Amino acid sequence: MSESNRSRLILTVVSVVCALLALFRLISGHFPTARLWGLNHLAYFPLHFRILITVAGLLVCLPAIRTLALRTMERLLAVRIPLNKHLLHLSIAIGSLPVFWFFRSSTPLLGDGTLLITELNQGISTATIRKEPLTVLVNFHLSRLLNRFFSWDVETTCAVIGCVLGVLFVFLVLRFLDFLKVSSATKWLFFTVIVIMGSSQLFFGYLENYTFHYVTVFAYILLGMRFIKGRRHLVLPLLLFLLCFGFHNQAVVLSPSLLFLLVFSLGRRKPIVMRFLTFRNVCAGAIISLFVFAGIYFLKGFHIEGGIFLPLIRPLGRGDLYTLFSGNHLIDIGNQHLLISSSGIILVSALILSSWRKIDWNDPNISFLFLGAFYLLIFNFVADPELGMARDWDLFATSGIGYTVLAVFLVTRVVREKNFARHLGVVLAGTAVVAAVPWFLINANESRSVERFKNLLALGGERTDYGYEVLGIFYRKKGMTDDVISALDNAIEVNAENPRYYIMLGNAYKKKGLYEQAISQHRHAIQMRPNYAPAYINLGSVFARQHRYEEALTAYKKAAELAPRVPETYNNIADAYYHMGKYDLAWKNLRIADSLGFEVNPKFIKALERVSEEPK
């Protein structure tokens, strides 16, 4: 087959696949509760929007429309901008900041946003800092600093940090495409493919701990390629790898690609080493590593849940467990990659299948990119998404970077016909836009975001109880108490062994004035975990609301006995003594609360001063 015919065939196949994907997204939009969470985003929009964006996805697959789009691009690119290349890239990157901010996430429902806000308000979590130490430290200290200067809360601070990281990512993508030396039109088309991946949701004020990691992984890939090209020293990708690991320890999966760079560096001084750096040997090493991993996996207990990796089989008596080769997990893997980079999947698949023999597999850049993409995908497949992959999609967002960058690099090395590359870029850029824009718009709108989150939880499974709790916290902040109760009832239905859910439910009943139901829930939490101080604190608060101060005092004292370093407890004890007329004891416990760092309500102090004189 001639080069021209091969190019036309690839373009036709890619166009047909992209058109079918656009139609499938439209169809899946009629099934918002199906396990199609990576595709059915149109379900949350009116019919006219669904039709409009589907038509746009189909039009970019037509030759006439592609030609028109390219001519328009050429006219725009013909306009001379009086800036050098670096200033232009910086200006474009900074110009993306308002977009990220304006369409930022409207709720903290996705991922672990609610937990992140709570932890940063309370201090650094030991459990979290083990996995992502640098991310936690940077978020914590920046949130304190920005709160001091601008009075921003934690949620605003994290949103700003995410948007600023988006600016850095846009700049790095421009530098990467500049490094590949592609034509101007092709550069901007593939810029769109990379920047408008679904995983770029991380930059829209997203509240999670993976945004720093995502950006540094891309920077590591870029500097690794520049080192191979001879433009940078090995110390830079090495430092970036350490940063990646500091931001999240899942970066350990990039170790094989770093090892490749180290061996490549040695090969520059000892050419005989280069004989072993063939793509065949790289693949052999990857396969051997998988066998080693499989052996460790079996030795560690492949049927046990609760570890880092998904269990391989269901334990006896468990028919609902999410396992490595379960249908739900395999479907979720497909959804994950259709969400984060559908264009990247299509492009890399098309190039490898159609141009296998044309690719110079011994190009060290390909080996480096392959190792990064391969192990990121393996991590995506075997790691346990504790929240369920539909809500833990961000944990695996970097897996899309690996194969998308590999796909763009292969285009620059395989495709010699400039016009073909541009037409291919139009199809894939258009597909990326129509896939990602509805996803961004859902998360930017509160009602759509909540509706989608509820549909994800309705997929069921043993991992949804925390999701219902998060939904309950969201409703609580909105003052929607009946919805709080409904969400917590669902959480308890999934997992009746968590006393925290009963405490939250009791507080919701207290807010509605249903005190006996509230007391019942708190006592149930105490029965489940007799040494759980928050249950006693909340039980005491219900008694205090009913003016049953002696019973409240008993509960508060038990809480202080179990958790003597919680300052709020002593403030509550002081409040109970105050209402009982025992002002000296109220002052005593108020001073304890103050010594532990509690900000005592000034109105309470004035009330005490009016009725008593503080003991000397």
Coordinates of C-alpha atoms in Angstrom, one line a residue:
M1 CA 0.0 0.0 0.0
S2 CA 1.4 3.4 -0.9
E3 CA 2.1 6.1 1.7
S4 CA -0.8 8.2 0.5
N5 CA -3.3 5.4 0.6
R6 CA -2.1 4.3 4.0
S7 CA -2.6 7.9 5.3
R8 CA -6.1 8.1 3.9
L9 CA -7.0 4.8 5.4
I10 CA -5.7 5.8 8.9
L11 CA -7.6 9.1 8.6
T12 CA -10.8 7.4 7.5
V13 CA -10.6 4.8 10.3
V14 CA -9.9 7.5 13.0
S15 CA -12.7 9.7 11.7
V16 CA -15.2 6.8 11.7
V17 CA -14.2 5.8 15.3
C18 CA -14.5 9.4 16.5
A19 CA -17.9 9.8 14.8
L20 CA -19.2 6.5 16.4
L21 CA -17.9 7.7 19.8
A22 CA -19.8 11.0 19.4
L23 CA -23.0 9.0 18.6
F24 CA -22.4 6.6 21.5
R25 CA -22.0 9.6 23.9
L26 CA -25.4 10.9 22.7
I27 CA -27.0 7.5 23.2
S28 CA -25.5 6.9 26.6
G29 CA -26.8 10.3 27.7
H30 CA -30.2 8.6 27.9
F31 CA -28.9 6.2 30.6
P32 CA -27.6 8.4 33.5
T33 CA -27.8 5.6 36.0
A34 CA -26.0 3.0 33.9
R35 CA -22.3 2.2 34.4
L36 CA -21.3 4.6 31.6
W37 CA -19.9 7.3 33.8
G38 CA -17.1 8.1 31.4
L39 CA -19.5 8.6 28.5
N40 CA -23.0 9.7 29.7
H41 CA -22.3 13.4 30.5
L42 CA -24.9 14.6 28.1
A43 CA -27.6 13.2 30.3
Y44 CA -27.3 16.3 32.5
F45 CA -28.0 18.8 29.7
P46 CA -31.1 19.7 27.7
L47 CA -31.8 18.1 24.4
H48 CA -30.7 21.0 22.2
F49 CA -27.3 21.0 23.8
R50 CA -26.9 17.3 23.3
I51 CA -27.7 17.6 19.6
L52 CA -25.5 20.6 19.1
I53 CA -22.4 19.1 20.6
T54 CA -23.0 15.7 18.9
V55 CA -23.3 17.5 15.5
A56 CA -20.1 19.3 16.3
G57 CA -18.4 16.0 17.0
L58 CA -19.7 14.5 13.7
L59 CA -18.8 17.6 11.6
V60 CA -15.1 17.5 12.4
C61 CA -15.0 14.0 11.0
L62 CA -16.1 15.3 7.5
P63 CA -13.3 16.2 5.0
A64 CA -14.9 19.5 3.9
I65 CA -15.3 20.8 7.5
R66 CA -11.7 19.8 8.3
T67 CA -10.5 21.7 5.3
L68 CA -12.5 24.7 6.3
A69 CA -11.2 24.5 9.9
L70 CA -7.6 24.3 8.6
R71 CA -8.0 27.3 6.3
T72 CA -9.4 29.4 9.2
M73 CA -6.5 28.3 11.4
E74 CA -4.0 29.3 8.8
R75 CA -5.5 32.8 8.5
L76 CA -5.4 33.2 12.3
L77 CA -1.8 31.9 12.5
A78 CA -0.8 34.3 9.7
V79 CA -1.4 37.2 12.1
R80 CA 2.0 38.3 13.5
I81 CA 2.2 38.8 17.3
P82 CA 5.0 41.1 18.5
L83 CA 6.2 38.7 21.1
N84 CA 9.1 36.2 21.2
K85 CA 8.2 32.6 21.5
H86 CA 8.7 32.3 25.3
L87 CA 6.7 35.4 26.1
L88 CA 3.9 34.2 23.7
H89 CA 3.8 30.8 25.5
L90 CA 3.7 32.6 28.9
S91 CA 1.0 34.9 27.8
I92 CA -1.2 32.0 26.5
A93 CA -0.6 30.1 29.7
I94 CA -1.6 33.1 31.9
G95 CA -4.6 33.7 29.7
S96 CA -5.9 30.2 30.6
L97 CA -6.2 31.2 34.3
P98 CA -9.6 33.0 33.9
V99 CA -11.0 30.0 32.1
F100 CA -9.9 27.6 34.8
W101 CA -11.3 29.9 37.5
F102 CA -14.6 30.8 35.8
F103 CA -15.5 27.1 35.1
R104 CA -14.1 25.8 38.4
S105 CA -15.7 23.0 40.3
S106 CA -18.9 24.1 42.1
T107 CA -18.8 21.3 44.8
P108 CA -16.2 19.3 46.7
L109 CA -18.2 16.1 46.0
L110 CA -15.8 14.4 43.6
G111 CA -12.7 12.6 44.9
D112 CA -11.8 13.3 48.5
G113 CA -12.4 17.1 48.4
T114 CA -14.5 17.2 51.6
L115 CA -11.8 15.2 53.5
L116 CA -9.1 17.5 52.2
I117 CA -10.9 20.6 53.5
T118 CA -11.4 19.0 56.9
E119 CA -7.8 17.9 57.2
L120 CA -6.3 21.2 56.2
N121 CA -8.6 23.0 58.7
Q122 CA -7.6 20.7 61.5
G123 CA -3.9 20.3 60.7
I124 CA -1.7 17.9 58.8
S125 CA -3.0 14.3 58.8
T126 CA -0.4 11.6 59.5
A127 CA -2.3 9.1 57.3
T128 CA -2.4 11.5 54.3
I129 CA 1.2 12.7 54.6
R130 CA 2.5 9.2 54.2
K131 CA 1.2 9.0 50.7
E132 CA 1.6 12.6 49.5
P133 CA 3.9 14.4 51.9
L134 CA 4.9 17.4 49.7
T135 CA 1.3 17.9 48.5
V136 CA 0.0 18.0 52.1
L137 CA 2.8 20.3 53.3
V138 CA 2.4 22.8 50.4
N139 CA -1.4 22.9 50.6
F140 CA -1.3 23.3 54.4
H141 CA 1.3 26.1 54.5
L142 CA -0.1 27.9 51.5
S143 CA -3.6 27.8 52.9
R144 CA -2.3 29.3 56.2
L145 CA -0.3 32.0 54.3
L146 CA -3.1 33.0 51.9
N147 CA -5.6 33.0 54.8
R148 CA -3.4 35.5 56.6
F149 CA -3.0 37.8 53.7
F150 CA -6.3 37.5 51.9
S151 CA -8.6 35.8 54.5
W152 CA -9.3 33.0 52.0
D153 CA -10.7 29.8 53.4
V154 CA -9.1 26.4 52.6
E155 CA -11.5 25.7 49.8
T156 CA -10.7 28.9 48.0
T157 CA -7.0 28.5 48.6
C158 CA -6.9 25.0 47.1
A159 CA -9.0 26.1 44.1
V160 CA -6.6 28.9 43.4
I161 CA -3.6 26.6 43.7
G162 CA -5.2 24.2 41.2
C163 CA -5.9 26.9 38.7
V164 CA -2.4 28.3 38.9
L165 CA -1.0 24.8 38.4
G166 CA -3.2 24.7 35.2
V167 CA -1.3 27.7 34.0
L168 CA 2.0 25.9 34.5
F169 CA 0.7 22.8 32.7
V170 CA -0.4 24.8 29.7
F171 CA 3.0 26.4 29.5
L172 CA 4.7 23.0 29.7
V173 CA 2.6 21.6 27.0
L174 CA 3.6 24.5 24.7
R175 CA 7.2 23.8 25.5
F176 CA 6.8 20.1 24.8
L177 CA 5.2 20.7 21.4
D178 CA 8.0 23.3 20.6
F179 CA 10.5 20.6 21.4
L180 CA 8.9 18.2 18.9
K181 CA 9.3 20.8 16.1
V182 CA 6.0 20.4 14.4
S183 CA 4.3 22.9 12.0
S184 CA 2.4 25.7 13.6
A185 CA -1.2 24.4 12.8
T186 CA -0.3 20.9 13.9
K187 CA 1.2 22.2 17.1
W188 CA -2.0 24.0 18.1
L189 CA -4.2 21.1 17.2
F190 CA -2.2 18.7 19.3
F191 CA -2.0 21.3 22.0
T192 CA -5.8 21.1 22.2
V193 CA -5.6 17.3 22.3
I194 CA -3.3 17.4 25.4
V195 CA -4.7 20.4 27.3
I196 CA -8.4 19.5 26.8
M197 CA -8.1 16.0 28.2
G198 CA -10.8 15.1 30.8
S199 CA -8.0 14.9 33.4
S200 CA -7.5 18.7 33.1
Q201 CA -10.5 18.9 35.4
L202 CA -7.8 18.8 38.1
F203 CA -7.0 22.4 37.1
F204 CA -10.6 23.7 37.4
G205 CA -10.4 24.5 41.1
Y206 CA -10.5 20.8 41.9
L207 CA -10.1 19.9 45.6
E208 CA -7.8 16.9 45.8
N209 CA -4.2 15.9 46.3
Y210 CA -3.3 14.8 42.7
T211 CA -2.9 18.1 40.8
F212 CA 0.8 18.7 41.8
H213 CA 1.6 15.1 40.9
Y214 CA -0.1 15.4 37.5
V215 CA 1.9 18.5 36.5
T216 CA 5.2 17.2 37.7
V217 CA 4.8 13.8 35.9
F218 CA 4.3 15.7 32.7
A219 CA 7.4 17.9 33.5
Y220 CA 9.4 14.7 34.2
I221 CA 8.4 13.3 30.9
L222 CA 9.4 16.5 29.1
L223 CA 12.8 16.8 30.8
G224 CA 13.4 13.1 30.3
M225 CA 13.0 13.5 26.5
R226 CA 15.1 16.6 26.5
F227 CA 17.9 14.7 28.3
I228 CA 17.7 12.0 25.7
K229 CA 18.0 14.6 23.0
G230 CA 21.1 15.9 24.8
R231 CA 19.7 19.3 25.8
R232 CA 19.6 18.7 29.5
H233 CA 21.6 17.0 32.3
L234 CA 20.3 13.9 34.0
V235 CA 20.0 15.7 37.3
L236 CA 16.9 17.6 36.2
P237 CA 14.7 14.6 35.4
L238 CA 16.1 12.9 38.5
L239 CA 15.0 15.9 40.6
L240 CA 11.6 15.9 38.9
F241 CA 11.1 12.2 39.7
L242 CA 11.8 12.9 43.3
L243 CA 9.3 15.7 43.3
C244 CA 6.7 13.4 41.6
F245 CA 7.3 10.9 44.4
G246 CA 7.1 13.6 47.0
F247 CA 3.8 14.8 45.7
H248 CA 2.4 11.3 45.6
N249 CA 4.1 8.0 46.2
Q250 CA 2.4 6.3 43.2
A251 CA 5.2 7.9 41.2
V252 CA 7.2 4.8 42.1
V253 CA 5.7 3.3 38.9
L254 CA 7.9 5.7 36.9
S255 CA 11.1 4.1 38.4
P256 CA 11.6 1.8 35.3
S257 CA 11.6 4.9 33.0
L258 CA 14.1 6.6 35.3
L259 CA 16.3 3.4 35.3
F260 CA 16.2 3.6 31.5
L261 CA 17.5 7.2 31.6
L262 CA 20.3 6.2 34.0
V263 CA 21.4 3.3 31.7
F264 CA 21.1 5.6 28.7
S265 CA 23.3 8.1 30.4
L266 CA 25.9 5.3 31.0
G267 CA 25.6 4.3 27.4
R268 CA 26.8 7.7 26.3
R269 CA 30.1 7.0 27.9
K270 CA 30.2 3.3 27.1
P271 CA 28.7 2.6 23.7
I272 CA 28.5 -1.1 24.3
V273 CA 25.7 -0.5 26.8
M274 CA 23.5 1.0 24.0
R275 CA 23.3 -2.5 22.4
F276 CA 21.2 -3.6 25.3
L277 CA 18.8 -0.6 25.1
T278 CA 16.7 -2.0 22.3
F279 CA 12.9 -1.8 22.5
R280 CA 12.8 -5.6 22.5
N281 CA 14.9 -5.7 25.6
V282 CA 12.8 -3.0 27.2
C283 CA 9.6 -5.0 26.6
A284 CA 11.2 -8.2 27.9
G285 CA 12.2 -6.3 31.1
A286 CA 8.6 -5.0 31.5
I287 CA 7.2 -8.5 31.1
I288 CA 9.6 -10.0 33.6
S289 CA 8.7 -7.3 36.1
L290 CA 5.1 -8.2 35.7
F291 CA 5.8 -11.9 36.5
V292 CA 7.8 -10.7 39.6
F293 CA 4.9 -8.5 40.7
A294 CA 2.4 -11.4 40.1
G295 CA 4.5 -13.6 42.4
I296 CA 4.6 -11.0 45.1
Y297 CA 0.9 -10.4 44.7
F298 CA 0.1 -14.1 45.2
L299 CA 2.5 -14.4 48.2
K300 CA 0.9 -11.4 49.9
G301 CA -2.6 -12.8 49.7
F302 CA -4.3 -12.1 46.4
H303 CA -7.8 -12.7 47.8
I304 CA -7.5 -10.2 50.7
E305 CA -9.3 -6.8 50.4
G306 CA -8.2 -3.7 52.1
G307 CA -4.6 -3.6 50.7
I308 CA -3.0 -1.4 48.0
F309 CA -4.1 -3.7 45.2
L310 CA -7.5 -5.1 44.2
P311 CA -8.1 -8.7 45.3
L312 CA -8.0 -11.3 42.5
I313 CA -10.9 -13.4 43.8
R314 CA -13.9 -13.1 46.1
P315 CA -13.6 -14.6 49.6
L316 CA -16.2 -17.2 50.5
G317 CA -19.5 -15.6 51.3
R318 CA -18.8 -12.4 49.5
G319 CA -20.5 -12.1 46.1
D320 CA -20.3 -8.3 45.8
L321 CA -16.6 -7.6 46.1
Y322 CA -14.9 -5.4 43.4
T323 CA -12.1 -7.6 42.1
L324 CA -9.3 -7.4 39.6
F325 CA -11.1 -9.2 36.8
S326 CA -14.7 -8.4 37.8
G327 CA -17.0 -7.1 35.1
N328 CA -17.5 -3.8 36.9
H329 CA -13.8 -3.2 37.2
L330 CA -13.1 -3.9 33.5
I331 CA -16.0 -1.6 32.5
D332 CA -14.7 1.1 34.8
I333 CA -11.2 0.9 33.2
G334 CA -12.8 1.6 29.9
N335 CA -14.9 4.5 31.3
Q336 CA -11.7 5.9 33.0
H337 CA -9.8 6.3 29.8
L338 CA -12.8 7.4 27.7
L339 CA -13.1 10.2 30.4
I340 CA -9.5 11.3 30.7
S341 CA -8.2 10.9 27.1
S342 CA -10.4 9.3 24.5
S343 CA -8.4 11.1 21.7
G344 CA -5.2 9.7 23.1
I345 CA -6.5 6.1 23.1
I346 CA -7.7 6.4 19.5
L347 CA -4.5 8.0 18.2
V348 CA -2.0 5.6 19.8
S349 CA -4.1 2.6 18.8
A350 CA -4.4 3.7 15.2
L351 CA -0.7 4.5 14.8
I352 CA 0.5 1.3 16.4
L353 CA -1.9 -0.9 14.4
S354 CA -1.4 0.8 11.1
S355 CA 2.2 1.9 11.1
W356 CA 3.9 -0.8 13.3
R357 CA 6.7 -1.4 10.8
K358 CA 7.3 2.3 10.1
I359 CA 8.0 3.1 13.8
D360 CA 11.6 3.2 14.8
W361 CA 11.2 1.2 18.0
N362 CA 14.8 1.6 18.9
D363 CA 14.4 5.3 19.3
P364 CA 15.2 5.8 23.0
N365 CA 12.4 8.4 23.3
I366 CA 9.9 5.7 22.4
S367 CA 11.3 3.3 25.0
F368 CA 11.3 6.0 27.6
L369 CA 7.7 7.0 26.9
F370 CA 6.6 3.4 26.6
L371 CA 7.9 2.5 30.0
G372 CA 6.2 5.5 31.6
A373 CA 2.8 4.8 29.8
F374 CA 3.0 1.0 30.5
Y375 CA 3.6 1.2 34.2
L376 CA 1.1 4.0 34.7
L377 CA -1.5 1.8 33.0
I378 CA -0.6 -1.2 35.1
F379 CA -1.0 0.9 38.2
N380 CA -4.4 2.0 37.0
F381 CA -5.4 -1.6 36.5
V382 CA -4.2 -3.2 39.7
A383 CA -4.4 -0.4 42.3
D384 CA -7.5 -0.4 44.5
P385 CA -9.7 2.7 44.0
E386 CA -11.0 2.9 47.5
L387 CA -13.9 5.2 46.6
G388 CA -14.7 3.3 43.5
M389 CA -13.1 4.2 40.2
A390 CA -16.0 6.6 39.2
R391 CA -15.1 8.7 42.2
D392 CA -11.4 7.9 42.3
W393 CA -10.8 8.7 38.7
D394 CA -8.3 11.5 39.8
L395 CA -6.1 8.9 41.4
F396 CA -5.4 7.5 38.0
A397 CA -5.5 10.7 35.9
T398 CA -1.8 10.5 35.1
S399 CA -2.2 7.2 33.3
G400 CA -3.7 9.2 30.4
I401 CA -0.7 11.5 30.1
G402 CA 1.7 8.6 29.3
Y403 CA 0.0 7.2 26.2
T404 CA -1.3 10.6 25.0
V405 CA 2.2 12.0 24.9
L406 CA 3.5 8.8 23.3
A407 CA 0.8 9.1 20.6
V408 CA 1.6 12.7 19.8
F409 CA 5.3 11.9 19.7
L410 CA 4.6 8.9 17.3
V411 CA 2.7 11.3 15.0
T412 CA 5.7 13.5 14.6
R413 CA 7.9 10.5 13.8
V414 CA 5.6 8.4 11.6
V415 CA 3.6 10.9 9.7
R416 CA 5.6 12.5 6.9
E417 CA 2.7 14.1 5.1
K418 CA 2.0 17.5 6.7
N419 CA -1.6 17.8 5.4
F420 CA -2.5 14.4 6.8
A421 CA -1.1 15.3 10.3
R422 CA -3.2 18.4 10.3
H423 CA -6.4 16.7 9.2
L424 CA -5.8 14.0 11.9
G425 CA -5.2 16.8 14.4
V426 CA -8.6 18.4 13.6
V427 CA -10.5 15.2 14.1
L428 CA -8.8 14.4 17.4
A429 CA -8.9 18.0 18.8
G430 CA -12.6 18.2 17.9
T431 CA -13.2 14.8 19.6
A432 CA -11.3 16.0 22.7
V433 CA -13.4 19.2 23.0
V434 CA -16.8 17.5 22.6
A435 CA -15.8 14.9 25.1
A436 CA -14.3 17.1 27.8
V437 CA -16.5 20.3 27.6
P438 CA -19.7 18.6 29.0
W439 CA -17.6 17.0 31.7
F440 CA -16.1 20.4 32.7
L441 CA -19.6 22.1 32.6
I442 CA -21.2 19.4 34.8
N443 CA -18.7 20.1 37.5
A444 CA -19.0 23.8 37.2
N445 CA -22.7 23.7 37.8
E446 CA -23.9 22.7 41.3
S447 CA -27.2 21.1 40.4
R448 CA -25.6 19.0 37.6
S449 CA -22.7 18.1 39.8
V450 CA -24.9 16.9 42.6
E451 CA -27.2 14.9 40.3
R452 CA -24.3 13.1 38.7
F453 CA -22.8 12.3 42.1
K454 CA -26.1 10.8 43.3
N455 CA -26.2 8.7 40.1
L456 CA -22.7 7.4 40.8
L457 CA -23.7 6.4 44.3
A458 CA -26.7 4.7 42.9
L459 CA -24.4 2.3 41.0
G460 CA -24.2 0.6 44.4
G461 CA -21.5 -1.5 45.9
E462 CA -19.7 -1.6 49.2
R463 CA -17.7 1.6 48.5
T464 CA -20.6 4.1 48.5
D465 CA -21.2 4.7 52.2
Y466 CA -18.5 7.4 52.4
G467 CA -20.0 9.0 49.3
Y468 CA -23.4 9.3 51.0
E469 CA -21.6 10.8 54.0
V470 CA -20.0 13.4 51.8
L471 CA -23.3 14.1 50.2
G472 CA -24.8 14.5 53.7
I473 CA -22.0 17.0 54.6
F474 CA -22.8 19.0 51.5
Y475 CA -26.5 19.1 52.3
R476 CA -25.7 20.1 55.9
K477 CA -23.8 23.2 54.7
K478 CA -26.8 24.1 52.5
G479 CA -29.1 23.7 55.5
M480 CA -31.1 20.9 53.8
T481 CA -31.6 18.8 56.9
D482 CA -34.2 16.3 55.4
D483 CA -31.7 15.5 52.6
V484 CA -28.9 15.1 55.2
I485 CA -31.0 12.4 56.9
S486 CA -31.8 10.7 53.7
A487 CA -28.1 10.6 52.7
L488 CA -27.0 9.2 56.0
D489 CA -29.8 6.6 56.0
N490 CA -28.3 5.4 52.7
A491 CA -24.8 5.4 54.2
I492 CA -25.9 3.3 57.1
E493 CA -27.8 0.9 54.7
V494 CA -24.5 0.3 52.9
N495 CA -22.3 0.2 56.1
A496 CA -24.0 -0.1 59.4
E497 CA -20.7 -0.5 61.3
N498 CA -19.5 3.1 61.2
P499 CA -20.5 5.1 64.4
R500 CA -19.7 8.4 62.7
Y501 CA -22.8 8.0 60.5
Y502 CA -25.0 7.7 63.5
I503 CA -23.5 10.7 65.1
M504 CA -24.1 12.8 62.0
L505 CA -27.7 11.4 61.8
G506 CA -28.2 12.3 65.5
N507 CA -27.0 15.9 64.8
A508 CA -29.5 16.2 61.9
Y509 CA -32.3 15.0 64.1
K510 CA -31.2 17.5 66.8
K511 CA -31.4 20.3 64.2
K512 CA -34.9 19.4 63.4
G513 CA -35.8 19.4 67.1
L514 CA -36.3 15.6 67.2
Y515 CA -34.3 15.1 70.4
E516 CA -35.2 11.6 71.4
Q517 CA -34.3 10.3 67.9
A518 CA -31.0 12.2 68.2
I519 CA -30.3 10.7 71.6
S520 CA -31.1 7.2 70.3
Q521 CA -28.6 7.6 67.4
H522 CA -25.8 8.9 69.6
R523 CA -26.3 6.1 72.2
H524 CA -26.2 3.6 69.3
A525 CA -22.8 5.0 68.3
I526 CA -21.6 4.6 71.9
Q527 CA -22.8 1.0 72.0
M528 CA -20.8 0.3 68.8
R529 CA -17.7 2.0 70.1
P530 CA -17.7 2.8 73.9
N531 CA -14.4 4.6 73.7
Y532 CA -15.4 7.0 70.9
A533 CA -15.2 10.5 72.4
P534 CA -17.2 12.4 69.6
A535 CA -20.2 10.3 70.4
Y536 CA -20.3 11.5 74.0
I537 CA -19.7 15.1 73.0
N538 CA -22.6 15.1 70.6
L539 CA -24.8 13.2 73.1
G540 CA -24.0 15.9 75.6
S541 CA -25.0 18.6 73.1
V542 CA -28.5 17.2 72.7
F543 CA -28.9 17.0 76.5
A544 CA -27.7 20.7 76.7
R545 CA -30.2 21.7 74.0
Q546 CA -33.0 20.2 76.2
H547 CA -31.6 22.0 79.3
R548 CA -30.7 18.6 80.9
Y549 CA -27.3 19.9 82.0
E550 CA -26.4 17.3 84.5
E551 CA -26.8 14.5 81.9
A552 CA -24.9 16.7 79.5
L553 CA -22.1 17.2 82.0
T554 CA -21.8 13.4 82.5
A555 CA -21.4 12.9 78.8
Y556 CA -18.9 15.7 78.4
K557 CA -16.7 14.4 81.3
K558 CA -16.6 11.0 79.7
A559 CA -15.5 12.6 76.4
A560 CA -12.8 14.5 78.3
E561 CA -11.6 11.3 80.0
L562 CA -11.3 9.5 76.6
A563 CA -9.8 12.5 74.7
P564 CA -8.2 14.9 77.2
R565 CA -6.5 17.1 74.6
V566 CA -9.7 18.2 72.8
P567 CA -10.3 21.8 74.0
E568 CA -13.9 22.1 72.8
T569 CA -14.9 19.5 75.3
Y570 CA -13.8 21.7 78.2
N571 CA -15.7 24.6 76.7
N572 CA -18.8 22.5 76.7
I573 CA -18.2 21.4 80.3
A574 CA -17.8 25.1 81.2
D575 CA -21.1 25.9 79.5
A576 CA -22.9 23.1 81.4
Y577 CA -21.5 24.4 84.8
Y578 CA -22.5 27.9 83.9
H579 CA -26.1 26.9 83.3
M580 CA -26.0 24.9 86.6
G581 CA -24.8 28.1 88.4
K582 CA -21.4 26.6 89.3
Y583 CA -19.4 29.6 87.9
D584 CA -16.1 28.8 89.6
L585 CA -16.0 25.4 87.9
A586 CA -17.1 27.0 84.6
W587 CA -14.1 29.4 84.8
K588 CA -11.8 26.5 85.6
N589 CA -12.7 24.5 82.5
L590 CA -12.8 27.6 80.4
R591 CA -9.1 28.3 81.3
I592 CA -8.3 24.6 80.3
A593 CA -10.0 25.1 76.9
D594 CA -8.1 28.4 76.4
S595 CA -4.7 26.8 77.4
L596 CA -5.4 24.1 74.7
G597 CA -5.8 26.7 72.0
F598 CA -9.6 27.0 71.9
E599 CA -11.0 30.4 70.8
V600 CA -13.6 31.0 73.5
N601 CA -16.7 32.9 72.4
P602 CA -16.4 36.4 73.9
K603 CA -20.1 36.5 74.6
F604 CA -19.7 33.5 76.9
I605 CA -16.9 35.2 78.8
K606 CA -19.0 38.4 79.2
A607 CA -21.9 36.3 80.4
L608 CA -19.7 34.7 83.1
E609 CA -18.3 38.1 84.1
R610 CA -21.8 39.5 84.6
V611 CA -22.8 36.8 87.1
S612 CA -19.6 36.1 88.9
E613 CA -16.1 37.3 89.5
E614 CA -13.4 35.2 88.0
P615 CA -11.5 33.3 90.8
K616 CA -8.0 34.5 91.5

